[in-house]
Amino acid sequence: MSIALPSTPASVGSKHTQEPAMPEAENQLPNEDQYKPKHVLSKVSKTLGKDTFFWAPTSHRLIGGLNHNVTPITSKILHTWASLLDTSNDRRVKFEIYPVKITSVPIGLFYYERYRSGENIPEMSTEPLPPGDYDFQVFANKKIDPIAPTSNILSFKQIKYQSTLPKEKSWLLRPVAPEMMYMVGFYIHTIEVPDDIQKEVLERDNGRCLISGTAGDDAITVVWAVPPPLPFAMRYVDGGGVYKSTTELYKSDNAFTLLKDLADAFLDGAFGVDVDDDYRIVVLKNFGPAAQPLIGPNIQAYFHHPSLKAQFKIGPKDIFLRAHFVNCLYINFQGGDIVTQYPKHIVEEREKLLGFYPGESPPLRGGSLPRRSTTNLPIDSPSPWLPSSACACVSEGPLVPPLDPTPSPGCLAQRLQRLL
């Protein structure tokens, strides 16, 4: 199969570009009652029930997504998170998002074309985003993703579990830096908060859960914001680089009181506190009945209610809560791309079985094809880019999971499923 590459390099959209008027019937964001993703969902996306997706503007990668019923999000919130996730401070560019339609293209597995389907959403908009697929228009003189695509980040709970396994088994789950696992394993006892720090924190926090306000010795416990064996997590927030050792995290201002029913979910990154959004509680993974009181667009942590701030002048440091929340975003908001689920060679083997590019090399993947911006196109115009592939695959591992696509009538996934 031969593919003609565009002759011009990728261009950047301009804020002042005039776009054709959109027909009234099409000037709508995705309908949450009717929207169903056209792209194959990964196991992670299915598990989290993701229905709102954000695509990288410079490549074919899926940056991340959310379940709008669990995690309501607005354009303003997305911009706040983009700044928070810019750990190297080199992605601070002005951008706006806009809705797109996704269609599959039959040149291989997981190849998609994106079509603009609505106008740009203002940066500071506080209207909840309906379910759907969204792309970014970046107003800069360089090609850049406002949020860097990433995947396979572990929660603190997953790292704790993996550190207890024999080495030969832990590597089969997910690749984790050996020095990290050594540190966690050596200091595993410090995952639990010692009695002296528990006592100090309970007194400081007035014996109440700082998230819900619940009191009672049998109902609450004391947890770390960032477990001391994991100082690497501090590298991802501004000012966190000074915390280089377990000892520097082994202090009361890295701990707080929490309802026992919430402790496991907090360690697993299912929810966190967005200190930069007035200490708003953000649930990113539905963890059952205990999560329900925390799900909503504007639920503030108990210890930061305006009428209660005076009672909690001293509490956990913002930097530790911020580092925990960044981990929550890494593991639940970012990632979820179908292609990070499989080694590259497995995808290519399946494509050959399906008869794609016989005797030829597979199409380039992962954003390496020159493309032109779709941001200036009329609504419903097809992208002039080559068909998108999200196949920036993870490194090959010893275990190969079976492909688990979600087929729809007539789609490539059905053909694949029949071969397995």
PDB file of C-alpha atoms in Angstrom, residues 348 356-357 359-365:
ATOM      1  CA  GLU A 348       1.331  -5.755  13.469  1.00  0.00           C
ATOM      2  CA  PHE A 356      -3.375  -5.199   5.620  1.00  0.00           C
ATOM      3  CA  TYR A 357      -0.287  -4.060   3.654  1.00  0.00           C
ATOM      4  CA  GLY A 359       4.337  -7.618   1.415  1.00  0.00           C
ATOM      5  CA  GLU A 360       4.797  -3.999   2.458  1.00  0.00           C
ATOM      6  CA  SER A 361       5.919  -2.223   5.579  1.00  0.00           C
ATOM      7  CA  PRO A 362       3.131  -1.109   7.938  1.00  0.00           C
ATOM      8  CA  PRO A 363       2.162   2.574   7.906  1.00  0.00           C
ATOM      9  CA  LEU A 364       4.111   4.768  10.285  1.00  0.00           C
ATOM     10  CA  ARG A 365       2.545   5.100  13.709  1.00  0.00           C
TER      11      ARG A 365
END
